[in-house]
Tab-separated table of C-alpha atoms in Angstrom:
chain	number	residue	atom	x	y	z
A	1	MET	CA	-16.358	23.769	12.130
A	2	GLY	CA	-18.842	21.034	12.728
A	3	SER	CA	-18.751	17.403	13.546
A	4	THR	CA	-17.899	14.878	10.670
A	5	GLU	CA	-20.803	12.556	9.734
A	6	LEU	CA	-18.415	8.901	10.471
A	7	LEU	CA	-19.334	6.506	7.307
A	8	ILE	CA	-18.420	3.522	9.734
A	9	ALA	CA	-20.154	0.464	9.195
A	10	LEU	CA	-19.566	-2.134	11.843
A	11	ASP	CA	-19.209	-5.951	10.959
A	12	ARG	CA	-21.479	-7.788	14.616
A	13	GLU	CA	-20.530	-11.050	12.858
A	14	GLY	CA	-16.661	-10.399	12.792
A	15	GLY	CA	-13.981	-11.166	14.915
A	16	ALA	CA	-12.702	-8.340	15.746
A	17	THR	CA	-14.261	-6.412	18.730
A	18	LEU	CA	-16.285	-3.632	17.907
A	19	GLN	CA	-13.948	-0.984	19.914
A	20	GLN	CA	-11.475	-2.092	17.804
A	21	GLN	CA	-13.259	-1.357	14.039
A	22	VAL	CA	-14.445	1.836	15.546
A	23	CYS	CA	-10.141	2.535	15.894
A	24	ASP	CA	-9.293	0.646	12.653
A	25	GLN	CA	-12.278	2.483	10.114
A	26	VAL	CA	-11.502	5.946	12.047
A	27	THR	CA	-7.600	5.324	11.438
A	28	ALA	CA	-8.288	4.399	7.572
A	29	LEU	CA	-10.668	7.589	7.078
A	30	VAL	CA	-7.050	9.628	8.596
A	31	ARG	CA	-5.395	7.923	6.214
A	32	SER	CA	-7.471	8.420	3.028
A	33	GLY	CA	-7.352	11.823	3.589
A	34	ARG	CA	-11.760	11.493	4.070
A	35	LEU	CA	-10.926	12.768	7.519
A	36	ARG	CA	-7.712	16.098	7.685
A	37	PRO	CA	-6.351	17.843	10.604
A	38	GLY	CA	-8.285	19.533	12.509
A	39	ASP	CA	-12.037	17.542	11.395
A	40	VAL	CA	-14.019	17.424	14.064
A	41	LEU	CA	-15.255	14.103	15.553
A	42	PRO	CA	-18.382	13.237	16.639
A	43	ALA	CA	-18.976	13.018	20.413
A	44	SER	CA	-19.206	9.717	21.647
A	45	ARG	CA	-22.921	9.771	23.093
A	46	GLU	CA	-23.684	11.472	19.225
A	47	LEU	CA	-21.137	8.691	17.462
A	48	ALA	CA	-22.749	5.561	19.891
A	49	GLN	CA	-26.199	6.356	18.621
A	50	GLN	CA	-25.742	6.165	14.644
A	51	LEU	CA	-23.886	3.397	14.984
A	52	GLY	CA	-26.181	1.753	17.877
A	53	VAL	CA	-23.304	0.586	20.316
A	54	SER	CA	-22.620	0.917	23.846
A	55	ARG	CA	-21.245	4.788	24.575
A	56	THR	CA	-18.405	2.902	26.508
A	57	VAL	CA	-17.598	1.381	23.224
A	58	ILE	CA	-16.568	4.865	21.350
A	59	ILE	CA	-15.441	6.341	24.968
A	60	ARG	CA	-12.687	3.366	24.793
A	61	ALA	CA	-11.892	3.757	21.086
A	62	TYR	CA	-11.624	7.641	21.106
A	63	GLU	CA	-8.910	6.725	24.228
A	64	LEU	CA	-6.771	3.892	22.194
A	65	LEU	CA	-6.835	6.636	18.872
A	66	ARG	CA	-5.387	9.441	21.210
A	67	ALA	CA	-3.119	7.405	22.741
A	68	GLN	CA	-1.987	6.596	19.132
A	69	GLY	CA	-1.595	10.412	18.272
A	70	ILE	CA	-4.216	9.795	15.912
A	71	LEU	CA	-7.206	12.085	17.624
A	72	THR	CA	-6.678	15.322	19.771
A	73	ALA	CA	-9.149	16.116	22.785
A	74	ARG	CA	-9.421	19.305	24.371
A	75	ARG	CA	-11.697	21.049	27.041
A	76	GLY	CA	-14.150	23.258	24.562
A	77	SER	CA	-13.246	22.084	21.730
A	78	GLY	CA	-14.138	18.588	21.007
A	79	THR	CA	-12.177	15.486	19.838
A	80	ARG	CA	-10.530	16.163	16.397
A	81	VAL	CA	-7.931	14.702	13.764
A	82	ALA	CA	-4.288	15.299	15.003
A	83	GLU	CA	-1.975	17.045	12.832
A	84	LEU	CA	0.336	14.896	10.989
A	85	PRO	CA	3.773	14.117	12.054
A	86	ALA	CA	6.615	14.854	10.210
A	87	GLY	CA	6.592	12.633	7.534
A	88	GLY	CA	2.877	11.482	7.794
A	89	ALA	CA	1.776	12.872	4.592
A	90	ALA	CA	3.310	10.100	2.800
A	91	GLU	CA	0.668	7.902	3.737
A	92	ARG	CA	-2.087	10.454	2.140
A	93	PRO	CA	-3.022	10.297	-1.530
A	94	ALA	CA	-1.012	12.260	-3.487
A	95	SER	CA	-3.218	13.809	-5.670
A	96	GLY	CA	-3.582	18.138	-5.012
A	97	ALA	CA	-1.277	19.885	-2.796
A	98	ALA	CA	-3.995	21.207	-0.441
A	99	ARG	CA	-4.222	17.316	0.603
A	100	SER	CA	-0.344	17.431	1.701
A	101	GLY	CA	-0.655	20.741	3.590
A	102	SER	CA	1.948	22.121	0.833
A	103	VAL	CA	1.107	24.911	-2.029
A	104	GLN	CA	3.925	25.369	-4.329
A	105	PRO	CA	4.491	28.816	-4.792
A	106	VAL	CA	5.093	29.044	-8.602
A	107	PRO	CA	1.657	30.198	-10.634
A	108	ALA	CA	-0.110	28.335	-12.557
A	109	PRO	CA	1.425	29.270	-16.442
A	110	PRO	CA	-0.643	30.986	-18.976
A	111	ARG	CA	-3.288	28.987	-20.389
A	112	PRO	CA	-4.769	29.893	-23.644
A	113	THR	CA	-8.595	29.425	-24.204
A	114	ASP	CA	-9.552	30.481	-27.373
A	115	GLU	CA	-6.918	29.044	-29.781
A	116	GLY	CA	-4.808	31.210	-29.224
A	117	ASN	CA	-6.148	34.687	-29.474
A	118	PRO	CA	-3.779	37.322	-26.947
A	119	LEU	CA	-7.397	39.090	-25.802
A	120	TRP	CA	-7.353	35.429	-23.892
A	121	GLN	CA	-4.658	34.437	-23.573
A	122	PRO	CA	-3.583	36.422	-19.994
A	123	TRP	CA	-3.861	34.684	-16.965
A	124	GLU	CA	-4.524	35.332	-13.440
A	125	PRO	CA	-3.017	33.658	-10.551
A	126	PRO	CA	-4.914	31.509	-9.040
A	127	PRO	CA	-6.187	31.770	-5.014
A	128	VAL	CA	-4.434	30.326	-2.632
A	129	LEU	CA	-6.371	29.067	-0.007
A	130	ARG	CA	-3.843	26.976	2.010
A	131	GLN	CA	-0.465	28.237	1.978
A	132	PRO	CA	2.710	27.788	4.012
A	133	GLY	CA	3.346	30.812	6.696
A	134	ASN	CA	6.756	31.350	5.275
A	135	VAL	CA	5.629	31.920	2.319
A	136	LEU	CA	6.287	35.470	1.211
A	137	ASP	CA	4.003	36.268	-1.409
A	138	PHE	CA	3.583	39.070	-3.414
A	139	ARG	CA	0.391	38.973	-5.137
A	140	HIS	CA	-1.917	42.026	-6.101
A	141	GLY	CA	-4.948	42.460	-4.989
A	142	THR	CA	-5.060	41.610	-1.880
A	143	PRO	CA	-5.886	44.176	0.909
A	144	ALA	CA	-4.196	44.346	4.647
A	145	LEU	CA	-7.276	42.071	5.886
A	146	ALA	CA	-5.432	41.436	9.333
A	147	ALA	CA	-6.317	44.546	9.963
A	148	PHE	CA	-9.924	44.747	8.950
A	149	PRO	CA	-11.761	46.099	12.261
A	150	VAL	CA	-13.633	42.579	12.291
A	151	ALA	CA	-15.207	43.875	15.943
A	152	ARG	CA	-16.181	46.958	14.475
A	153	TRP	CA	-18.094	45.329	11.459
A	154	ARG	CA	-19.433	42.465	13.741
A	155	GLN	CA	-21.452	45.561	15.737
A	156	SER	CA	-22.676	46.898	12.204
A	157	LEU	CA	-23.842	43.043	10.851
A	158	HIS	CA	-25.559	42.725	15.241
A	159	GLU	CA	-27.600	46.305	14.789
A	160	ALA	CA	-28.530	45.158	11.391
A	161	TYR	CA	-29.614	41.853	12.350
A	162	GLY	CA	-31.329	43.902	15.281
A	163	ARG	CA	-33.384	46.291	12.547
A	164	ALA	CA	-34.477	43.490	10.483
A	165	ASP	CA	-37.631	43.349	9.457
A	166	ALA	CA	-39.618	41.358	6.951
A	167	ALA	CA	-38.356	43.090	3.796
A	168	THR	CA	-34.946	43.183	4.756
A	169	LEU	CA	-35.105	39.491	4.932
A	170	GLY	CA	-36.958	38.806	2.379
A	171	TYR	CA	-36.227	39.491	-1.253
A	172	GLY	CA	-35.361	43.207	-1.588
A	173	PRO	CA	-35.422	45.605	-4.417
A	174	ALA	CA	-33.401	44.940	-6.879
A	175	GLU	CA	-31.396	48.089	-7.283
A	176	GLY	CA	-30.122	47.633	-3.658
A	177	SER	CA	-31.095	48.832	0.020
A	178	PRO	CA	-32.509	52.392	-0.097
A	179	THR	CA	-30.281	53.434	2.808
A	180	LEU	CA	-27.031	52.092	1.536
A	181	ARG	CA	-27.850	54.153	-1.660
A	182	ALA	CA	-28.129	57.162	0.169
A	183	GLN	CA	-24.753	56.230	2.034
A	184	ILE	CA	-23.045	55.474	-1.463
A	185	ALA	CA	-24.129	58.852	-3.096
A	186	ALA	CA	-23.097	60.790	-0.046
A	187	LEU	CA	-20.191	58.573	-0.273
A	188	VAL	CA	-19.583	59.849	-3.759
A	189	ARG	CA	-20.158	62.938	-3.558
A	190	GLN	CA	-17.296	63.877	-0.701
A	191	SER	CA	-14.537	61.906	-1.677
A	192	ARG	CA	-14.905	61.161	-5.886
A	193	ALA	CA	-17.377	64.465	-6.562
A	194	VAL	CA	-19.238	62.455	-8.718
A	195	ASP	CA	-23.212	64.255	-7.768
A	196	ALA	CA	-25.468	61.485	-8.331
A	197	ALA	CA	-28.714	60.934	-7.054
A	198	PRO	CA	-29.448	57.724	-4.863
A	199	GLU	CA	-32.196	56.151	-7.400
A	200	ASN	CA	-29.020	56.529	-10.028
A	201	ILE	CA	-27.133	54.081	-8.387
A	202	MET	CA	-27.374	50.614	-8.541
A	203	VAL	CA	-26.133	48.081	-6.116
A	204	THR	CA	-24.414	44.744	-7.239
A	205	GLY	CA	-22.696	41.610	-6.498
A	206	GLY	CA	-19.340	43.335	-6.673
A	207	ALA	CA	-18.019	45.520	-9.631
A	208	THR	CA	-17.583	42.736	-11.939
A	209	GLN	CA	-20.886	41.847	-11.975
A	210	ALA	CA	-21.277	45.353	-12.644
A	211	LEU	CA	-19.538	44.884	-15.724
A	212	ASP	CA	-21.388	42.287	-16.990
A	213	ILE	CA	-24.663	43.679	-16.943
A	214	LEU	CA	-23.527	46.992	-18.572
A	215	VAL	CA	-21.853	44.703	-21.467
A	216	ARG	CA	-25.013	42.783	-22.101
A	217	MET	CA	-27.562	46.177	-21.451
A	218	LEU	CA	-24.867	48.253	-24.271
A	219	VAL	CA	-23.316	46.035	-27.089
A	220	GLY	CA	-24.854	43.492	-29.334
A	221	PRO	CA	-23.586	42.189	-32.265
A	222	GLY	CA	-21.402	44.081	-34.553
A	223	ASP	CA	-20.824	46.589	-31.570
A	224	VAL	CA	-16.514	47.492	-30.804
A	225	VAL	CA	-15.865	47.984	-26.987
A	226	VAL	CA	-12.411	49.366	-26.783
A	227	ILE	CA	-10.719	48.159	-23.718
A	228	GLU	CA	-6.820	49.563	-22.438
A	229	ASP	CA	-4.325	47.494	-23.335
A	230	PRO	CA	-2.596	46.181	-20.864
A	231	SER	CA	-5.392	45.124	-18.922
A	232	HIS	CA	-7.157	43.534	-16.070
A	233	THR	CA	-7.309	39.450	-17.420
A	234	VAL	CA	-11.041	39.402	-15.689
A	235	LEU	CA	-12.612	42.295	-17.658
A	236	ARG	CA	-11.441	40.499	-21.107
A	237	GLN	CA	-13.036	37.372	-20.721
A	238	VAL	CA	-16.259	39.789	-19.051
A	239	PHE	CA	-15.977	41.480	-22.863
A	240	GLY	CA	-15.004	38.577	-24.952
A	241	CYS	CA	-18.532	36.857	-23.798
A	242	SER	CA	-20.304	39.137	-25.521
A	243	ASP	CA	-21.263	39.619	-29.329
A	244	ALA	CA	-19.181	42.758	-29.923
A	245	ALA	CA	-15.247	42.960	-31.323
A	246	VAL	CA	-12.915	44.155	-28.672
A	247	VAL	CA	-9.781	46.357	-29.554
A	248	PRO	CA	-7.100	47.076	-27.286
A	249	VAL	CA	-5.822	50.575	-27.189
A	250	PRO	CA	-2.452	50.941	-25.957
A	251	VAL	CA	-2.187	53.676	-22.528
A	252	ASP	CA	1.085	56.039	-21.645
A	253	GLU	CA	1.398	57.825	-18.715
A	254	GLU	CA	-1.787	59.763	-19.080
A	255	GLY	CA	-3.669	57.196	-18.807
A	256	LEU	CA	-5.916	55.997	-22.484
A	257	ARG	CA	-4.429	57.689	-25.855
A	258	VAL	CA	-7.931	58.569	-26.855
A	259	ALA	CA	-6.264	60.211	-29.465
A	260	ASP	CA	-5.324	56.583	-30.897
A	261	ILE	CA	-8.967	55.110	-30.858
A	262	ASP	CA	-10.078	55.518	-33.875
A	263	ALA	CA	-7.095	54.263	-36.065
A	264	ARG	CA	-7.316	51.619	-33.571
A	265	VAL	CA	-10.836	50.832	-34.468
A	266	ARG	CA	-10.414	51.130	-37.850
A	267	ALA	CA	-7.007	48.800	-38.329
A	268	HIS	CA	-8.936	45.607	-36.173
A	269	GLY	CA	-11.752	46.405	-39.542
A	270	HIS	CA	-14.421	48.040	-37.993
A	271	ASP	CA	-15.851	51.753	-38.011
A	272	PRO	CA	-15.237	53.990	-35.360
A	273	GLY	CA	-18.643	54.535	-35.153
A	274	GLN	CA	-19.402	51.309	-33.933
A	275	VAL	CA	-18.018	51.346	-30.681
A	276	LYS	CA	-20.869	51.190	-28.275
A	277	LEU	CA	-18.401	51.077	-24.887
A	278	VAL	CA	-14.771	51.884	-23.874
A	279	TYR	CA	-13.261	50.983	-20.563
A	280	VAL	CA	-11.317	52.426	-18.366
A	281	THR	CA	-9.355	53.064	-15.396
A	282	PRO	CA	-8.728	56.475	-15.291
A	283	SER	CA	-7.576	56.557	-11.229
A	284	HIS	CA	-5.104	53.742	-10.923
A	285	GLN	CA	-5.154	52.006	-14.417
A	286	PHE	CA	-4.472	48.454	-13.974
A	287	PRO	CA	-1.317	46.664	-14.352
A	288	THR	CA	0.266	50.119	-14.974
A	289	GLY	CA	-0.780	52.195	-11.682
A	290	PHE	CA	-0.738	55.478	-14.735
A	291	ILE	CA	-3.595	58.110	-13.805
A	292	MET	CA	-5.109	59.610	-16.494
A	293	SER	CA	-4.554	63.435	-17.193
A	294	GLN	CA	-6.801	66.088	-17.127
A	295	PRO	CA	-6.534	66.468	-21.090
A	296	ARG	CA	-7.318	63.061	-22.036
A	297	ARG	CA	-10.266	63.057	-19.181
A	298	ARG	CA	-11.739	65.727	-21.547
A	299	ALA	CA	-10.984	64.014	-24.920
A	300	LEU	CA	-12.356	61.158	-23.890
A	301	ILE	CA	-15.446	62.460	-23.103
A	302	ALA	CA	-15.710	64.754	-26.093
A	303	TRP	CA	-15.132	61.499	-28.283
A	304	ALA	CA	-17.723	59.226	-26.406
A	305	TYR	CA	-20.336	62.623	-26.724
A	306	GLU	CA	-19.920	62.600	-30.931
A	307	ARG	CA	-19.462	58.742	-31.465
A	308	GLY	CA	-22.711	57.804	-29.080
A	309	ALA	CA	-20.347	56.004	-26.808
A	310	THR	CA	-20.619	55.200	-23.063
A	311	VAL	CA	-17.761	55.365	-21.051
A	312	LEU	CA	-17.651	52.514	-18.572
A	313	GLU	CA	-15.264	54.242	-15.555
A	314	ASP	CA	-13.743	51.838	-12.566
A	315	ASP	CA	-12.489	53.506	-10.332
A	316	TYR	CA	-9.931	51.156	-9.586
A	317	HIS	CA	-8.029	51.391	-5.941
A	318	ASN	CA	-8.692	55.202	-5.919
A	319	GLU	CA	-9.103	55.271	-2.094
A	320	PHE	CA	-5.706	54.892	-1.381
A	321	THR	CA	-3.929	57.373	-3.348
A	322	PHE	CA	-0.012	58.728	-1.874
A	323	THR	CA	0.543	62.119	-3.552
A	324	ASP	CA	-0.617	65.711	-2.797
A	325	GLU	CA	-2.626	66.387	-5.667
A	326	ARG	CA	-5.570	63.799	-6.261
A	327	LEU	CA	-8.276	64.207	-9.785
A	328	PRO	CA	-11.724	63.797	-9.006
A	329	ALA	CA	-13.547	61.019	-10.614
A	330	LEU	CA	-13.923	61.042	-14.669
A	331	ALA	CA	-18.025	60.990	-13.656
A	332	ALA	CA	-17.321	64.085	-11.678
A	333	GLU	CA	-16.920	66.001	-14.969
A	334	ARG	CA	-19.735	67.462	-17.181
A	335	HIS	CA	-20.090	64.657	-19.541
A	336	ARG	CA	-23.548	64.519	-20.764
A	337	GLY	CA	-24.689	61.485	-19.532
A	338	THR	CA	-21.759	59.575	-21.395
A	339	VAL	CA	-20.035	57.508	-18.342
A	340	VAL	CA	-21.114	54.871	-15.965
A	341	TYR	CA	-19.216	54.986	-13.224
A	342	VAL	CA	-18.766	51.438	-11.325
A	343	GLY	CA	-16.985	51.218	-7.663
A	344	SER	CA	-16.184	48.111	-5.113
A	345	PHE	CA	-15.967	47.527	-1.685
A	346	SER	CA	-13.800	44.625	-2.195
A	347	LYS	CA	-10.393	46.354	-1.555
A	348	THR	CA	-11.082	48.798	0.655
A	349	LEU	CA	-12.827	46.613	3.341
A	350	PHE	CA	-12.682	42.696	2.031
A	351	PRO	CA	-13.365	40.928	-0.678
A	352	ALA	CA	-15.798	38.263	0.622
A	353	LEU	CA	-18.396	40.940	0.602
A	354	ARG	CA	-18.957	40.976	-2.767
A	355	ILE	CA	-20.846	44.693	-2.693
A	356	GLY	CA	-19.993	47.567	-5.569
A	357	TYR	CA	-22.149	49.628	-7.142
A	358	ALA	CA	-22.310	51.566	-10.386
A	359	VAL	CA	-23.648	55.130	-10.704
A	360	LEU	CA	-25.726	55.775	-13.649
A	361	PRO	CA	-27.251	58.622	-15.759
A	362	PRO	CA	-30.869	58.350	-15.555
A	363	HIS	CA	-32.008	56.615	-19.085
A	364	LEU	CA	-29.435	53.661	-18.374
A	365	VAL	CA	-31.655	52.964	-15.065
A	366	GLN	CA	-34.441	51.051	-16.203
A	367	PRO	CA	-32.683	48.651	-18.938
A	368	PHE	CA	-30.240	48.284	-15.683
A	369	LEU	CA	-32.601	47.387	-13.310
A	370	GLY	CA	-34.428	44.971	-15.749
A	371	ILE	CA	-31.115	42.812	-16.179
A	372	LYS	CA	-30.355	43.037	-12.398
A	373	TRP	CA	-33.457	41.328	-11.845
A	374	ILE	CA	-33.082	38.738	-14.054
A	375	THR	CA	-29.643	37.978	-13.274
A	376	ASP	CA	-29.817	37.642	-9.538
A	377	ARG	CA	-32.717	39.348	-8.128
A	378	LEU	CA	-31.024	40.905	-5.315
A	379	THR	CA	-27.874	41.435	-3.506
A	380	PRO	CA	-28.447	39.857	0.268
A	381	ALA	CA	-30.122	43.134	2.062
A	382	VAL	CA	-28.676	42.638	5.566
A	383	SER	CA	-24.932	43.155	4.548
A	384	GLN	CA	-26.167	45.854	3.086
A	385	GLU	CA	-27.574	47.664	6.075
A	386	ALA	CA	-24.830	46.381	7.942
A	387	LEU	CA	-22.542	48.619	5.459
A	388	ALA	CA	-24.902	51.234	5.437
A	389	ASP	CA	-24.429	51.502	8.876
A	390	PHE	CA	-20.919	51.464	9.295
A	391	ILE	CA	-20.425	54.163	6.719
A	392	ALA	CA	-22.685	56.314	8.548
A	393	SER	CA	-21.368	55.467	12.129
A	394	GLY	CA	-17.975	57.023	10.712
A	395	ALA	CA	-16.435	53.096	10.884
A	396	TYR	CA	-15.666	53.092	7.044
A	397	PRO	CA	-14.111	56.589	6.649
A	398	ARG	CA	-11.510	55.778	10.023
A	399	HIS	CA	-10.420	52.395	8.261
A	400	ILE	CA	-9.886	54.169	4.872
A	401	SER	CA	-7.306	56.287	7.166
A	402	ARG	CA	-5.593	54.022	8.949
A	403	MET	CA	-5.211	52.057	5.849
A	404	THR	CA	-3.684	54.642	3.609
A	405	ARG	CA	-1.297	55.263	6.332
A	406	LEU	CA	-0.322	51.640	6.681
A	407	TYR	CA	-0.154	50.944	3.014
A	408	ARG	CA	0.979	54.423	2.654
A	409	GLN	CA	3.977	52.612	5.177
A	410	ARG	CA	4.691	49.329	2.917
A	411	ARG	CA	4.585	50.621	0.046
A	412	ARG	CA	7.627	53.340	0.757
A	413	ARG	CA	9.690	50.518	2.452
A	414	LEU	CA	9.022	48.328	-0.678
A	415	LEU	CA	10.602	50.925	-3.033
A	416	GLU	CA	13.218	51.489	-0.994
A	417	ALA	CA	13.986	48.121	-1.078
A	418	LEU	CA	13.894	47.833	-4.285
A	419	TYR	CA	16.218	50.617	-5.036
A	420	GLU	CA	18.621	49.320	-2.268
A	421	HIS	CA	19.095	45.761	-4.001
A	422	PHE	CA	18.726	46.983	-7.825
A	423	GLY	CA	19.567	50.769	-7.970
A	424	ALA	CA	19.067	52.223	-11.866
A	425	GLU	CA	18.396	48.566	-13.014
A	426	VAL	CA	15.123	48.976	-12.031
A	427	ARG	CA	11.874	50.581	-13.294
A	428	ILE	CA	8.313	50.865	-10.774
A	429	SER	CA	5.277	52.424	-12.116
A	430	GLY	CA	2.205	52.674	-10.256
A	431	GLU	CA	3.482	54.097	-7.074
A	432	ALA	CA	1.125	57.204	-6.695
A	433	ALA	CA	-1.915	55.332	-6.127
A	434	GLY	CA	-3.313	51.699	-5.394
A	435	LEU	CA	-1.984	48.616	-3.352
A	436	HIS	CA	0.167	47.548	-6.640
A	437	VAL	CA	3.357	48.328	-8.050
A	438	LEU	CA	4.789	47.638	-11.921
A	439	VAL	CA	8.577	46.491	-11.271
A	440	THR	CA	10.950	45.965	-14.769
A	441	PHE	CA	14.233	44.753	-13.845
A	442	THR	CA	15.971	46.900	-16.833
A	443	GLY	CA	19.155	45.235	-16.201
A	444	ALA	CA	17.688	41.813	-16.550
A	445	ARG	CA	16.396	42.117	-20.266
A	446	GLY	CA	16.673	38.644	-22.308
A	447	VAL	CA	15.702	36.418	-19.596
A	448	PRO	CA	12.302	35.623	-18.906
A	449	GLU	CA	9.569	35.616	-16.918
A	450	GLU	CA	9.274	32.164	-15.754
A	451	GLU	CA	13.179	31.888	-15.273
A	452	ILE	CA	12.246	34.620	-12.188
A	453	VAL	CA	9.528	33.389	-11.410
A	454	LYS	CA	11.284	29.552	-10.842
A	455	ARG	CA	14.411	31.272	-8.958
A	456	ALA	CA	11.909	32.899	-6.360
A	457	ALA	CA	9.962	30.294	-5.926
A	458	ALA	CA	12.546	27.856	-4.812
A	459	ARG	CA	13.122	31.218	-2.181
A	460	GLY	CA	9.804	30.891	-1.200
A	461	VAL	CA	9.123	33.729	-3.246
A	462	ARG	CA	5.544	34.207	-5.444
A	463	VAL	CA	6.065	37.167	-7.942
A	464	TYR	CA	3.468	37.587	-11.199
A	465	PRO	CA	4.717	38.466	-14.523
A	466	ALA	CA	2.904	41.242	-16.244
A	467	SER	CA	3.582	40.691	-19.734
A	468	GLY	CA	0.587	38.703	-20.713
A	469	TYR	CA	-1.680	41.525	-19.624
A	470	PHE	CA	-0.147	43.657	-22.499
A	471	VAL	CA	-2.054	42.407	-26.144
A	472	LEU	CA	0.019	45.143	-28.695
A	473	ASP	CA	3.471	45.714	-26.793
A	474	PRO	CA	4.921	43.545	-24.155
A	475	PRO	CA	7.350	44.860	-22.168
A	476	ALA	CA	10.982	43.759	-23.571
A	477	GLU	CA	12.091	43.509	-19.685
A	478	PRO	CA	11.101	41.238	-17.456
A	479	THR	CA	8.078	42.948	-15.820
A	480	PHE	CA	6.331	41.948	-12.861
A	481	LEU	CA	3.509	42.833	-10.667
A	482	VAL	CA	4.027	43.388	-6.902
A	483	GLY	CA	1.258	43.519	-4.427
A	484	TYR	CA	2.711	45.022	-1.233
A	485	ALA	CA	-0.987	45.711	1.095
A	486	ALA	CA	-1.228	42.112	3.220
A	487	LEU	CA	2.784	41.999	3.409
A	488	THR	CA	4.631	43.565	6.657
A	489	THR	CA	7.524	45.791	6.582
A	490	ALA	CA	9.570	43.281	7.445
A	491	ARG	CA	8.740	40.328	4.965
A	492	ILE	CA	8.616	42.870	2.183
A	493	THR	CA	12.439	43.123	3.197
A	494	GLU	CA	12.960	40.255	3.745
A	495	GLY	CA	11.211	39.118	0.335
A	496	VAL	CA	13.189	41.714	-1.825
A	497	THR	CA	16.626	39.939	-0.242
A	498	LEU	CA	15.001	36.683	-1.668
A	499	LEU	CA	13.916	37.824	-4.921
A	500	THR	CA	17.293	39.792	-5.418
A	501	ALA	CA	19.126	36.796	-4.794
A	502	ALA	CA	16.833	35.080	-7.182
A	503	VAL	CA	17.386	37.893	-10.298
A	504	ARG	CA	20.815	37.576	-9.751
A	505	GLU	CA	20.799	33.665	-10.099
A	506	ALA	CA	18.375	34.479	-13.152
A	507	THR	CA	20.751	37.021	-15.042
A	508	GLY	CA	24.177	34.847	-13.866
A	509	ARG	CA	25.468	37.420	-11.986
A	510	ARG	CA	26.222	37.600	-8.130
């Protein structure tokens, strides 16, 4: 990070020397939390010019502050605020865990936002930006970012900037880079059996933007959106912000129970003919991990075609499958223009990339493009060109192959550890694909999930209850969404051991 501009005002008519005033005010900034450990201070020459004093005044002030342990100086990294000694955080304001350098490993509790409407009660754990290194976090949805090939990605960025012209650096096409769209077309054709022309592919700011645009485009007042139950919180909020009614339909081991759609829609007081959108995650249902069977896929497409509805296929975690049999995408079926396929690079590469895409039937391309143009005009073009290079060079498939091997090892260790400790008192689903599993502690029936969360947190383990993702039929036993992708096998082993102690304590058993 760059140096911090210091808010220092010197009193040249006061009794204290200028050097002492600089020392006192820097110390006050540190103790108030306005300067934090690691912050870079201005160079002595720069601060002297800013304050209108001799450089010698600043040099001597910095020397005194270093002697007091408030600042550190290292060749090549400038003058920085030192890490606080033990107990030093007590001098900081007590407003917020980030200030004190610690984060409680307890997820925030559910917060209903719509007067108790069950569609809005589920919650997402807050992102943990800073946390002690000893916290074992089983958060889902986080890939193994430490294993990402940063050097190779930097090379693709270098290539993209080296080729960048005025069009690339300016306002590019709202539908996305032609080069990247061609690469995505080849990718989904080879890996998902989806035969799509590049002109039918729209590049978006992550999968969530694609969902938002599709809702704006396809549904209005009086319409119905069918979602899976259980389902992801974010998608419920995206759909819940529309003028449509949102109807949850249960899933089982074969995926969405298509035969139940009409009855569920009628039970909510609507005509099944009002359904305009059906959202599914057939490759790895969130959060159960179930994979939609071939008969259900065909039944869903037939139902949607008959009703004139659109199926929104979120191909969640499709890249990471751990079984020999891998079904093609739902959009690979002969769907007669009823399926929109949405994908993202957030879990395969890194979330901050914020590049997703939608594969559309031809009749939806122009309406989608019109809304995309209004909402954000374009997805950053240079990042798209870098991603296209990353895919075309073969770096992307190599990365997926490496990550699949890594995740398979971590998944195996998690399952082994859970069965070693709990035996028949644990039930696991979703192990066939994806970066998390759904874990139910059948031997802890009657124990609130929050009790296990609290006792696990006391041992430095973060776990995430799953019952909030269910609208109609939450699990009777404590159930958790357990992500493993970002943890080493050793950390997984340690985390499960500590979690076992927490569950035993919560159930009153040794």
